[in-house]
Amino acid sequence: LSTAEITSYAVYMSYESAGSQKLLISNAVSPPATSLTISGLMRQTGDPTFPANWLIVYPMVQGALAPVSMAAYVELYDDRGSAPPAPAFSSVDFTDEDAAGGYASGTVRWVLDGNVDLAYITEYVVFIAADQAGTSAVQFGDPVPVGTNEVTVIDTGSGNGVYIDANYHVIIFARNPYGSEAGYIGTPGVTSFVFNDVGSSTSTSATRSSSSTTTMSTASS
């Protein structure tokens, strides 16, 4: 698509970057203008059950909206002045790949539950702790931006993973500049996924933790 073919730009709020449940903000941005000032708008989509998580800019050609594959998009961050609410996960999964006991590597994956409002989150951080309360927690891998639902520590050989001692509880935190909050799995209060340390004979079989404890919060760094 040549810029000469673009007659205007249309700006939408949307639930997903693919443009689902999008709601028009403006379609009156005409080239060569490349910006739009937004003020006093409610963050919403075309369906009130879906939160607005993205801004999408579509080129318009002869009055018609171009495909979303030609659009530009950016995740929305809603500065509410406090740490994000605890995200809900429908599932969390992790299989340890480090053959040495007390060390862990592999990929932690999570699936968000329902129509999650992501605009209060900037990134996720994964910890492995001794219990749901976050005792002796160690960070697993690097933080990942919202929109990414996995963290990987590459297995480079036995004993080269993250040192976890006797920690078997995976806890995923949502974070923004004000702080972080542990997500829960299926039921509020169930904040960890218990995995099997492949090199240890004392760890438990992988299962979702079922006891309820106070959610741990960490300060942002």
mmCIF file with all atom_site columns, C-alpha atoms in Angstrom:
data_model
loop_
_atom_site.group_PDB
_atom_site.id
_atom_site.type_symbol
_atom_site.label_atom_id
_atom_site.label_alt_id
_atom_site.label_comp_id
_atom_site.label_asym_id
_atom_site.label_entity_id
_atom_site.label_seq_id
_atom_site.pdbx_PDB_ins_code
_atom_site.Cartn_x
_atom_site.Cartn_y
_atom_site.Cartn_z
_atom_site.occupancy
_atom_site.B_iso_or_equiv
_atom_site.pdbx_formal_charge
_atom_site.auth_seq_id
_atom_site.auth_comp_id
_atom_site.auth_asym_id
_atom_site.auth_atom_id
_atom_site.pdbx_PDB_model_num
ATOM 1   C CA . LEU A 1 1   ? 0.000   0.000   0.000  1.00 0.00 ? 1   LEU A CA 1
ATOM 2   C CA . SER A 1 2   ? 1.433   3.345   -1.079 1.00 0.00 ? 2   SER A CA 1
ATOM 3   C CA . THR A 1 3   ? 0.984   6.354   1.218  1.00 0.00 ? 3   THR A CA 1
ATOM 4   C CA . ALA A 1 4   ? -0.329  8.184   -1.836 1.00 0.00 ? 4   ALA A CA 1
ATOM 5   C CA . GLU A 1 5   ? -3.345  5.851   -1.820 1.00 0.00 ? 5   GLU A CA 1
ATOM 6   C CA . ILE A 1 6   ? -4.286  6.679   1.791  1.00 0.00 ? 6   ILE A CA 1
ATOM 7   C CA . THR A 1 7   ? -7.124  9.189   1.980  1.00 0.00 ? 7   THR A CA 1
ATOM 8   C CA . SER A 1 8   ? -7.324  9.253   5.804  1.00 0.00 ? 8   SER A CA 1
ATOM 9   C CA . TYR A 1 9   ? -6.592  7.300   8.958  1.00 0.00 ? 9   TYR A CA 1
ATOM 10  C CA . ALA A 1 10  ? -9.177  5.768   11.297 1.00 0.00 ? 10  ALA A CA 1
ATOM 11  C CA . VAL A 1 11  ? -8.310  5.321   14.977 1.00 0.00 ? 11  VAL A CA 1
ATOM 12  C CA . TYR A 1 12  ? -10.072 2.675   17.088 1.00 0.00 ? 12  TYR A CA 1
ATOM 13  C CA . MET A 1 13  ? -9.973  1.246   20.582 1.00 0.00 ? 13  MET A CA 1
ATOM 14  C CA . SER A 1 14  ? -10.074 -2.550  20.546 1.00 0.00 ? 14  SER A CA 1
ATOM 15  C CA . TYR A 1 15  ? -10.032 -5.575  22.823 1.00 0.00 ? 15  TYR A CA 1
ATOM 16  C CA . GLU A 1 16  ? -7.327  -7.349  20.807 1.00 0.00 ? 16  GLU A CA 1
ATOM 17  C CA . SER A 1 17  ? -4.657  -6.267  18.341 1.00 0.00 ? 17  SER A CA 1
ATOM 18  C CA . ALA A 1 18  ? -6.652  -8.110  15.655 1.00 0.00 ? 18  ALA A CA 1
ATOM 19  C CA . GLY A 1 19  ? -9.361  -5.454  16.006 1.00 0.00 ? 19  GLY A CA 1
ATOM 20  C CA . SER A 1 20  ? -12.082 -7.446  17.742 1.00 0.00 ? 20  SER A CA 1
ATOM 21  C CA . GLN A 1 21  ? -14.916 -5.415  19.323 1.00 0.00 ? 21  GLN A CA 1
ATOM 22  C CA . LYS A 1 22  ? -13.329 -2.222  18.004 1.00 0.00 ? 22  LYS A CA 1
ATOM 23  C CA . LEU A 1 23  ? -14.881 1.195   18.637 1.00 0.00 ? 23  LEU A CA 1
ATOM 24  C CA . LEU A 1 24  ? -14.174 4.179   16.383 1.00 0.00 ? 24  LEU A CA 1
ATOM 25  C CA . ILE A 1 25  ? -12.490 7.213   17.961 1.00 0.00 ? 25  ILE A CA 1
ATOM 26  C CA . SER A 1 26  ? -11.915 9.212   14.779 1.00 0.00 ? 26  SER A CA 1
ATOM 27  C CA . ASN A 1 27  ? -11.675 8.674   11.022 1.00 0.00 ? 27  ASN A CA 1
ATOM 28  C CA . ALA A 1 28  ? -10.855 12.273  10.222 1.00 0.00 ? 28  ALA A CA 1
ATOM 29  C CA . VAL A 1 29  ? -7.062  12.181  10.366 1.00 0.00 ? 29  VAL A CA 1
ATOM 30  C CA . SER A 1 30  ? -6.024  13.204  6.870  1.00 0.00 ? 30  SER A CA 1
ATOM 31  C CA . PRO A 1 31  ? -2.512  12.938  5.437  1.00 0.00 ? 31  PRO A CA 1
ATOM 32  C CA . PRO A 1 32  ? -0.003  14.421  5.850  1.00 0.00 ? 32  PRO A CA 1
ATOM 33  C CA . ALA A 1 33  ? -1.156  14.514  9.503  1.00 0.00 ? 33  ALA A CA 1
ATOM 34  C CA . THR A 1 34  ? 0.199   11.542  11.479 1.00 0.00 ? 34  THR A CA 1
ATOM 35  C CA . SER A 1 35  ? -1.150  12.214  14.977 1.00 0.00 ? 35  SER A CA 1
ATOM 36  C CA . LEU A 1 36  ? -4.401  12.563  16.897 1.00 0.00 ? 36  LEU A CA 1
ATOM 37  C CA . THR A 1 37  ? -4.856  14.182  20.315 1.00 0.00 ? 37  THR A CA 1
ATOM 38  C CA . ILE A 1 38  ? -7.268  12.241  22.534 1.00 0.00 ? 38  ILE A CA 1
ATOM 39  C CA . SER A 1 39  ? -8.756  13.808  25.639 1.00 0.00 ? 39  SER A CA 1
ATOM 40  C CA . GLY A 1 40  ? -11.638 12.956  27.959 1.00 0.00 ? 40  GLY A CA 1
ATOM 41  C CA . LEU A 1 41  ? -12.578 9.695   26.249 1.00 0.00 ? 41  LEU A CA 1
ATOM 42  C CA . MET A 1 42  ? -13.852 6.680   28.165 1.00 0.00 ? 42  MET A CA 1
ATOM 43  C CA . ARG A 1 43  ? -11.758 3.605   27.538 1.00 0.00 ? 43  ARG A CA 1
ATOM 44  C CA . GLN A 1 44  ? -14.223 1.189   25.933 1.00 0.00 ? 44  GLN A CA 1
ATOM 45  C CA . THR A 1 45  ? -14.912 -1.090  22.978 1.00 0.00 ? 45  THR A CA 1
ATOM 46  C CA . GLY A 1 46  ? -17.988 -1.751  20.886 1.00 0.00 ? 46  GLY A CA 1
ATOM 47  C CA . ASP A 1 47  ? -19.059 -4.408  23.397 1.00 0.00 ? 47  ASP A CA 1
ATOM 48  C CA . PRO A 1 48  ? -19.057 -3.313  27.077 1.00 0.00 ? 48  PRO A CA 1
ATOM 49  C CA . THR A 1 49  ? -18.174 -6.842  28.211 1.00 0.00 ? 49  THR A CA 1
ATOM 50  C CA . PHE A 1 50  ? -14.783 -6.495  26.472 1.00 0.00 ? 50  PHE A CA 1
ATOM 51  C CA . PRO A 1 51  ? -12.286 -3.935  27.844 1.00 0.00 ? 51  PRO A CA 1
ATOM 52  C CA . ALA A 1 52  ? -10.254 -1.740  25.516 1.00 0.00 ? 52  ALA A CA 1
ATOM 53  C CA . ASN A 1 53  ? -6.653  -3.000  25.580 1.00 0.00 ? 53  ASN A CA 1
ATOM 54  C CA . TRP A 1 54  ? -5.343  -1.639  22.261 1.00 0.00 ? 54  TRP A CA 1
ATOM 55  C CA . LEU A 1 55  ? -5.297  1.439   20.049 1.00 0.00 ? 55  LEU A CA 1
ATOM 56  C CA . ILE A 1 56  ? -5.354  0.596   16.339 1.00 0.00 ? 56  ILE A CA 1
ATOM 57  C CA . VAL A 1 57  ? -4.743  2.980   13.434 1.00 0.00 ? 57  VAL A CA 1
ATOM 58  C CA . TYR A 1 58  ? -6.168  1.811   10.098 1.00 0.00 ? 58  TYR A CA 1
ATOM 59  C CA . PRO A 1 59  ? -5.345  3.421   6.770  1.00 0.00 ? 59  PRO A CA 1
ATOM 60  C CA . MET A 1 60  ? -8.420  4.249   4.688  1.00 0.00 ? 60  MET A CA 1
ATOM 61  C CA . VAL A 1 61  ? -8.294  3.925   0.924  1.00 0.00 ? 61  VAL A CA 1
ATOM 62  C CA . GLN A 1 62  ? -11.040 5.659   -1.064 1.00 0.00 ? 62  GLN A CA 1
ATOM 63  C CA . GLY A 1 63  ? -13.208 5.699   2.064  1.00 0.00 ? 63  GLY A CA 1
ATOM 64  C CA . ALA A 1 64  ? -12.776 1.998   2.829  1.00 0.00 ? 64  ALA A CA 1
ATOM 65  C CA . LEU A 1 65  ? -11.002 0.571   5.861  1.00 0.00 ? 65  LEU A CA 1
ATOM 66  C CA . ALA A 1 66  ? -7.839  -1.317  4.962  1.00 0.00 ? 66  ALA A CA 1
ATOM 67  C CA . PRO A 1 67  ? -7.312  -4.835  6.416  1.00 0.00 ? 67  PRO A CA 1
ATOM 68  C CA . VAL A 1 68  ? -6.001  -5.062  9.970  1.00 0.00 ? 68  VAL A CA 1
ATOM 69  C CA . SER A 1 69  ? -2.779  -6.532  8.555  1.00 0.00 ? 69  SER A CA 1
ATOM 70  C CA . MET A 1 70  ? -2.036  -3.018  7.227  1.00 0.00 ? 70  MET A CA 1
ATOM 71  C CA . ALA A 1 71  ? -2.891  -1.291  10.517 1.00 0.00 ? 71  ALA A CA 1
ATOM 72  C CA . ALA A 1 72  ? -0.568  -0.058  13.238 1.00 0.00 ? 72  ALA A CA 1
ATOM 73  C CA . TYR A 1 73  ? -1.366  -0.819  16.864 1.00 0.00 ? 73  TYR A CA 1
ATOM 74  C CA . VAL A 1 74  ? -0.124  -0.166  20.366 1.00 0.00 ? 74  VAL A CA 1
ATOM 75  C CA . GLU A 1 75  ? -1.160  -1.567  23.729 1.00 0.00 ? 75  GLU A CA 1
ATOM 76  C CA . LEU A 1 76  ? -3.050  0.808   25.996 1.00 0.00 ? 76  LEU A CA 1
ATOM 77  C CA . TYR A 1 77  ? -1.698  1.594   29.444 1.00 0.00 ? 77  TYR A CA 1
ATOM 78  C CA . ASP A 1 78  ? -4.242  3.115   31.820 1.00 0.00 ? 78  ASP A CA 1
ATOM 79  C CA . ASP A 1 79  ? -2.416  4.938   34.641 1.00 0.00 ? 79  ASP A CA 1
ATOM 80  C CA . ARG A 1 80  ? -4.680  4.450   37.645 1.00 0.00 ? 80  ARG A CA 1
ATOM 81  C CA . GLY A 1 81  ? -2.004  5.418   40.166 1.00 0.00 ? 81  GLY A CA 1
ATOM 82  C CA . SER A 1 82  ? -1.684  2.014   41.847 1.00 0.00 ? 82  SER A CA 1
ATOM 83  C CA . ALA A 1 83  ? -0.526  -1.555  41.281 1.00 0.00 ? 83  ALA A CA 1
ATOM 84  C CA . PRO A 1 84  ? -2.621  -3.637  38.874 1.00 0.00 ? 84  PRO A CA 1
ATOM 85  C CA . PRO A 1 85  ? -5.455  -5.849  40.098 1.00 0.00 ? 85  PRO A CA 1
ATOM 86  C CA . ALA A 1 86  ? -4.687  -9.550  40.364 1.00 0.00 ? 86  ALA A CA 1
ATOM 87  C CA . PRO A 1 87  ? -5.071  -11.167 36.918 1.00 0.00 ? 87  PRO A CA 1
ATOM 88  C CA . ALA A 1 88  ? -7.087  -14.364 36.580 1.00 0.00 ? 88  ALA A CA 1
ATOM 89  C CA . PHE A 1 89  ? -5.542  -17.346 34.785 1.00 0.00 ? 89  PHE A CA 1
ATOM 90  C CA . SER A 1 90  ? -7.529  -20.321 33.511 1.00 0.00 ? 90  SER A CA 1
ATOM 91  C CA . SER A 1 91  ? -4.348  -22.400 33.481 1.00 0.00 ? 91  SER A CA 1
ATOM 92  C CA . VAL A 1 92  ? -0.639  -22.271 34.285 1.00 0.00 ? 92  VAL A CA 1
ATOM 93  C CA . ASP A 1 93  ? 1.824   -24.894 33.071 1.00 0.00 ? 93  ASP A CA 1
ATOM 94  C CA . PHE A 1 94  ? 5.502   -25.624 33.668 1.00 0.00 ? 94  PHE A CA 1
ATOM 95  C CA . THR A 1 95  ? 7.722   -28.684 33.196 1.00 0.00 ? 95  THR A CA 1
ATOM 96  C CA . ASP A 1 96  ? 11.225  -28.524 34.621 1.00 0.00 ? 96  ASP A CA 1
ATOM 97  C CA . GLU A 1 97  ? 13.930  -29.385 32.079 1.00 0.00 ? 97  GLU A CA 1
ATOM 98  C CA . ASP A 1 98  ? 17.026  -29.089 34.287 1.00 0.00 ? 98  ASP A CA 1
ATOM 99  C CA . ALA A 1 99  ? 18.247  -32.569 35.253 1.00 0.00 ? 99  ALA A CA 1
ATOM 100 C CA . ALA A 1 100 ? 19.882  -31.308 38.453 1.00 0.00 ? 100 ALA A CA 1
ATOM 101 C CA . GLY A 1 101 ? 17.873  -31.151 41.657 1.00 0.00 ? 101 GLY A CA 1
ATOM 102 C CA . GLY A 1 102 ? 17.423  -27.662 43.045 1.00 0.00 ? 102 GLY A CA 1
ATOM 103 C CA . TYR A 1 103 ? 17.653  -26.053 39.592 1.00 0.00 ? 103 TYR A CA 1
ATOM 104 C CA . ALA A 1 104 ? 14.927  -25.274 37.073 1.00 0.00 ? 104 ALA A CA 1
ATOM 105 C CA . SER A 1 105 ? 14.761  -24.407 33.390 1.00 0.00 ? 105 SER A CA 1
ATOM 106 C CA . GLY A 1 106 ? 12.055  -24.581 30.745 1.00 0.00 ? 106 GLY A CA 1
ATOM 107 C CA . THR A 1 107 ? 9.004   -22.509 29.848 1.00 0.00 ? 107 THR A CA 1
ATOM 108 C CA . VAL A 1 108 ? 6.274   -21.243 32.159 1.00 0.00 ? 108 VAL A CA 1
ATOM 109 C CA . ARG A 1 109 ? 3.051   -20.645 30.193 1.00 0.00 ? 109 ARG A CA 1
ATOM 110 C CA . TRP A 1 110 ? -0.237  -19.149 31.284 1.00 0.00 ? 110 TRP A CA 1
ATOM 111 C CA . VAL A 1 111 ? -3.675  -18.608 29.760 1.00 0.00 ? 111 VAL A CA 1
ATOM 112 C CA . LEU A 1 112 ? -5.757  -15.623 30.849 1.00 0.00 ? 112 LEU A CA 1
ATOM 113 C CA . ASP A 1 113 ? -9.273  -16.312 32.048 1.00 0.00 ? 113 ASP A CA 1
ATOM 114 C CA . GLY A 1 114 ? -12.145 -14.480 30.368 1.00 0.00 ? 114 GLY A CA 1
ATOM 115 C CA . ASN A 1 115 ? -12.139 -10.956 28.981 1.00 0.00 ? 115 ASN A CA 1
ATOM 116 C CA . VAL A 1 116 ? -9.198  -9.639  30.988 1.00 0.00 ? 116 VAL A CA 1
ATOM 117 C CA . ASP A 1 117 ? -8.542  -5.914  31.273 1.00 0.00 ? 117 ASP A CA 1
ATOM 118 C CA . LEU A 1 118 ? -4.830  -5.675  30.445 1.00 0.00 ? 118 LEU A CA 1
ATOM 119 C CA . ALA A 1 119 ? -4.555  -1.880  30.349 1.00 0.00 ? 119 ALA A CA 1
ATOM 120 C CA . TYR A 1 120 ? -3.380  -1.637  33.977 1.00 0.00 ? 120 TYR A CA 1
ATOM 121 C CA . ILE A 1 121 ? -0.485  -4.060  33.361 1.00 0.00 ? 121 ILE A CA 1
ATOM 122 C CA . THR A 1 122 ? 2.851   -3.283  31.719 1.00 0.00 ? 122 THR A CA 1
ATOM 123 C CA . GLU A 1 123 ? 4.628   -6.622  32.241 1.00 0.00 ? 123 GLU A CA 1
ATOM 124 C CA . TYR A 1 124 ? 4.576   -10.037 33.898 1.00 0.00 ? 124 TYR A CA 1
ATOM 125 C CA . VAL A 1 125 ? 7.228   -11.406 36.255 1.00 0.00 ? 125 VAL A CA 1
ATOM 126 C CA . VAL A 1 126 ? 7.512   -15.086 37.199 1.00 0.00 ? 126 VAL A CA 1
ATOM 127 C CA . PHE A 1 127 ? 8.783   -16.271 40.588 1.00 0.00 ? 127 PHE A CA 1
ATOM 128 C CA . ILE A 1 128 ? 9.355   -19.720 42.053 1.00 0.00 ? 128 ILE A CA 1
ATOM 129 C CA . ALA A 1 129 ? 8.683   -19.833 45.780 1.00 0.00 ? 129 ALA A CA 1
ATOM 130 C CA . ALA A 1 130 ? 8.484   -22.271 48.674 1.00 0.00 ? 130 ALA A CA 1
ATOM 131 C CA . ASP A 1 131 ? 4.729   -21.724 49.067 1.00 0.00 ? 131 ASP A CA 1
ATOM 132 C CA . GLN A 1 132 ? 1.764   -19.706 47.797 1.00 0.00 ? 132 GLN A CA 1
ATOM 133 C CA . ALA A 1 133 ? 2.642   -16.812 50.091 1.00 0.00 ? 133 ALA A CA 1
ATOM 134 C CA . GLY A 1 134 ? 5.888   -16.307 48.165 1.00 0.00 ? 134 GLY A CA 1
ATOM 135 C CA . THR A 1 135 ? 8.343   -17.450 50.833 1.00 0.00 ? 135 THR A CA 1
ATOM 136 C CA . SER A 1 136 ? 11.965  -17.458 49.613 1.00 0.00 ? 136 SER A CA 1
ATOM 137 C CA . ALA A 1 137 ? 10.847  -16.506 46.103 1.00 0.00 ? 137 ALA A CA 1
ATOM 138 C CA . VAL A 1 138 ? 13.420  -16.380 43.310 1.00 0.00 ? 138 VAL A CA 1
ATOM 139 C CA . GLN A 1 139 ? 12.787  -14.765 39.941 1.00 0.00 ? 139 GLN A CA 1
ATOM 140 C CA . PHE A 1 140 ? 12.511  -17.137 37.001 1.00 0.00 ? 140 PHE A CA 1
ATOM 141 C CA . GLY A 1 141 ? 13.662  -15.574 33.721 1.00 0.00 ? 141 GLY A CA 1
ATOM 142 C CA . ASP A 1 142 ? 13.204  -11.960 32.698 1.00 0.00 ? 142 ASP A CA 1
ATOM 143 C CA . PRO A 1 143 ? 10.014  -9.871  32.873 1.00 0.00 ? 143 PRO A CA 1
ATOM 144 C CA . VAL A 1 144 ? 7.930   -10.030 29.678 1.00 0.00 ? 144 VAL A CA 1
ATOM 145 C CA . PRO A 1 145 ? 5.628   -7.318  28.308 1.00 0.00 ? 145 PRO A CA 1
ATOM 146 C CA . VAL A 1 146 ? 1.870   -7.655  28.606 1.00 0.00 ? 146 VAL A CA 1
ATOM 147 C CA . GLY A 1 147 ? 0.642   -9.566  25.579 1.00 0.00 ? 147 GLY A CA 1
ATOM 148 C CA . THR A 1 148 ? 3.346   -12.213 26.063 1.00 0.00 ? 148 THR A CA 1
ATOM 149 C CA . ASN A 1 149 ? 2.084   -15.235 28.003 1.00 0.00 ? 149 ASN A CA 1
ATOM 150 C CA . GLU A 1 150 ? 5.231   -17.241 28.601 1.00 0.00 ? 150 GLU A CA 1
ATOM 151 C CA . VAL A 1 151 ? 8.690   -16.969 30.175 1.00 0.00 ? 151 VAL A CA 1
ATOM 152 C CA . THR A 1 152 ? 11.570  -19.234 29.178 1.00 0.00 ? 152 THR A CA 1
ATOM 153 C CA . VAL A 1 153 ? 14.857  -20.113 30.842 1.00 0.00 ? 153 VAL A CA 1
ATOM 154 C CA . ILE A 1 154 ? 16.773  -22.076 28.212 1.00 0.00 ? 154 ILE A CA 1
ATOM 155 C CA . ASP A 1 155 ? 18.142  -25.427 29.335 1.00 0.00 ? 155 ASP A CA 1
ATOM 156 C CA . THR A 1 156 ? 21.886  -25.305 28.658 1.00 0.00 ? 156 THR A CA 1
ATOM 157 C CA . GLY A 1 157 ? 22.854  -28.310 30.729 1.00 0.00 ? 157 GLY A CA 1
ATOM 158 C CA . SER A 1 158 ? 22.395  -29.901 34.122 1.00 0.00 ? 158 SER A CA 1
ATOM 159 C CA . GLY A 1 159 ? 22.696  -27.369 36.954 1.00 0.00 ? 159 GLY A CA 1
ATOM 160 C CA . ASN A 1 160 ? 22.745  -24.327 34.665 1.00 0.00 ? 160 ASN A CA 1
ATOM 161 C CA . GLY A 1 161 ? 19.144  -23.296 35.277 1.00 0.00 ? 161 GLY A CA 1
ATOM 162 C CA . VAL A 1 162 ? 17.772  -21.019 37.981 1.00 0.00 ? 162 VAL A CA 1
ATOM 163 C CA . TYR A 1 163 ? 18.725  -22.136 41.481 1.00 0.00 ? 163 TYR A CA 1
ATOM 164 C CA . ILE A 1 164 ? 15.423  -22.818 43.265 1.00 0.00 ? 164 ILE A CA 1
ATOM 165 C CA . ASP A 1 165 ? 16.601  -24.851 46.278 1.00 0.00 ? 165 ASP A CA 1
ATOM 166 C CA . ALA A 1 166 ? 13.393  -26.609 47.467 1.00 0.00 ? 166 ALA A CA 1
ATOM 167 C CA . ASN A 1 167 ? 10.953  -24.144 45.865 1.00 0.00 ? 167 ASN A CA 1
ATOM 168 C CA . TYR A 1 168 ? 8.237   -25.717 43.700 1.00 0.00 ? 168 TYR A CA 1
ATOM 169 C CA . HIS A 1 169 ? 5.497   -23.047 43.536 1.00 0.00 ? 169 HIS A CA 1
ATOM 170 C CA . VAL A 1 170 ? 5.277   -21.005 40.316 1.00 0.00 ? 170 VAL A CA 1
ATOM 171 C CA . ILE A 1 171 ? 3.720   -17.564 40.932 1.00 0.00 ? 171 ILE A CA 1
ATOM 172 C CA . ILE A 1 172 ? 3.031   -15.078 38.125 1.00 0.00 ? 172 ILE A CA 1
ATOM 173 C CA . PHE A 1 173 ? 2.876   -11.384 38.935 1.00 0.00 ? 173 PHE A CA 1
ATOM 174 C CA . ALA A 1 174 ? 1.289   -8.599  36.909 1.00 0.00 ? 174 ALA A CA 1
ATOM 175 C CA . ARG A 1 175 ? 3.321   -5.413  37.273 1.00 0.00 ? 175 ARG A CA 1
ATOM 176 C CA . ASN A 1 176 ? 3.209   -1.707  36.447 1.00 0.00 ? 176 ASN A CA 1
ATOM 177 C CA . PRO A 1 177 ? 5.303   1.254   37.683 1.00 0.00 ? 177 PRO A CA 1
ATOM 178 C CA . TYR A 1 178 ? 3.400   1.315   41.002 1.00 0.00 ? 178 TYR A CA 1
ATOM 179 C CA . GLY A 1 179 ? 3.929   -2.303  42.028 1.00 0.00 ? 179 GLY A CA 1
ATOM 180 C CA . SER A 1 180 ? 2.828   -5.844  41.317 1.00 0.00 ? 180 SER A CA 1
ATOM 181 C CA . GLU A 1 181 ? 0.146   -8.329  42.242 1.00 0.00 ? 181 GLU A CA 1
ATOM 182 C CA . ALA A 1 182 ? 0.118   -12.121 42.034 1.00 0.00 ? 182 ALA A CA 1
ATOM 183 C CA . GLY A 1 183 ? -2.397  -13.659 39.687 1.00 0.00 ? 183 GLY A CA 1
ATOM 184 C CA . TYR A 1 184 ? -4.681  -16.481 40.684 1.00 0.00 ? 184 TYR A CA 1
ATOM 185 C CA . ILE A 1 185 ? -5.482  -19.741 38.930 1.00 0.00 ? 185 ILE A CA 1
ATOM 186 C CA . GLY A 1 186 ? -9.173  -20.435 38.534 1.00 0.00 ? 186 GLY A CA 1
ATOM 187 C CA . THR A 1 187 ? -10.106 -19.516 42.105 1.00 0.00 ? 187 THR A CA 1
ATOM 188 C CA . PRO A 1 188 ? -9.134  -16.345 44.022 1.00 0.00 ? 188 PRO A CA 1
ATOM 189 C CA . GLY A 1 189 ? -6.497  -17.253 46.595 1.00 0.00 ? 189 GLY A CA 1
ATOM 190 C CA . VAL A 1 190 ? -5.011  -20.073 44.496 1.00 0.00 ? 190 VAL A CA 1
ATOM 191 C CA . THR A 1 191 ? -1.912  -18.215 43.400 1.00 0.00 ? 191 THR A CA 1
ATOM 192 C CA . SER A 1 192 ? 0.591   -20.932 42.563 1.00 0.00 ? 192 SER A CA 1
ATOM 193 C CA . PHE A 1 193 ? 1.184   -23.913 40.305 1.00 0.00 ? 193 PHE A CA 1
ATOM 194 C CA . VAL A 1 194 ? 3.209   -26.715 41.927 1.00 0.00 ? 194 VAL A CA 1
ATOM 195 C CA . PHE A 1 195 ? 5.655   -28.475 39.618 1.00 0.00 ? 195 PHE A CA 1
ATOM 196 C CA . ASN A 1 196 ? 8.000   -31.454 39.826 1.00 0.00 ? 196 ASN A CA 1
ATOM 197 C CA . ASP A 1 197 ? 11.729  -30.720 40.185 1.00 0.00 ? 197 ASP A CA 1
ATOM 198 C CA . VAL A 1 198 ? 12.910  -33.315 37.688 1.00 0.00 ? 198 VAL A CA 1
ATOM 199 C CA . GLY A 1 199 ? 16.246  -33.833 39.464 1.00 0.00 ? 199 GLY A CA 1
ATOM 200 C CA . SER A 1 200 ? 14.887  -34.067 43.005 1.00 0.00 ? 200 SER A CA 1
ATOM 201 C CA . SER A 1 201 ? 13.298  -37.103 44.625 1.00 0.00 ? 201 SER A CA 1
ATOM 202 C CA . THR A 1 202 ? 11.595  -34.953 47.288 1.00 0.00 ? 202 THR A CA 1
ATOM 203 C CA . SER A 1 203 ? 9.489   -32.602 45.181 1.00 0.00 ? 203 SER A CA 1
ATOM 204 C CA . THR A 1 204 ? 5.810   -33.191 44.559 1.00 0.00 ? 204 THR A CA 1
ATOM 205 C CA . SER A 1 205 ? 4.076   -34.202 41.366 1.00 0.00 ? 205 SER A CA 1
ATOM 206 C CA . ALA A 1 206 ? 2.926   -31.294 39.212 1.00 0.00 ? 206 ALA A CA 1
ATOM 207 C CA . THR A 1 207 ? -0.516  -30.167 40.275 1.00 0.00 ? 207 THR A CA 1
ATOM 208 C CA . ARG A 1 208 ? -2.388  -26.964 40.872 1.00 0.00 ? 208 ARG A CA 1
ATOM 209 C CA . SER A 1 209 ? -2.062  -25.737 44.452 1.00 0.00 ? 209 SER A CA 1
ATOM 210 C CA . SER A 1 210 ? -5.409  -25.838 46.210 1.00 0.00 ? 210 SER A CA 1
ATOM 211 C CA . SER A 1 211 ? -4.917  -24.136 49.564 1.00 0.00 ? 211 SER A CA 1
ATOM 212 C CA . SER A 1 212 ? -5.851  -20.505 50.001 1.00 0.00 ? 212 SER A CA 1
ATOM 213 C CA . THR A 1 213 ? -3.355  -17.945 51.283 1.00 0.00 ? 213 THR A CA 1
ATOM 214 C CA . THR A 1 214 ? -2.805  -14.221 51.243 1.00 0.00 ? 214 THR A CA 1
ATOM 215 C CA . THR A 1 215 ? -1.620  -12.930 47.868 1.00 0.00 ? 215 THR A CA 1
ATOM 216 C CA . MET A 1 216 ? 1.967   -11.721 47.888 1.00 0.00 ? 216 MET A CA 1
ATOM 217 C CA . SER A 1 217 ? 2.829   -8.318  46.450 1.00 0.00 ? 217 SER A CA 1
ATOM 218 C CA . THR A 1 218 ? 6.272   -7.125  45.437 1.00 0.00 ? 218 THR A CA 1
ATOM 219 C CA . ALA A 1 219 ? 7.577   -3.636  44.818 1.00 0.00 ? 219 ALA A CA 1
ATOM 220 C CA . SER A 1 220 ? 8.467   -2.774  41.272 1.00 0.00 ? 220 SER A CA 1
ATOM 221 C CA . SER A 1 221 ? 12.083  -2.477  40.329 1.00 0.00 ? 221 SER A CA 1
#
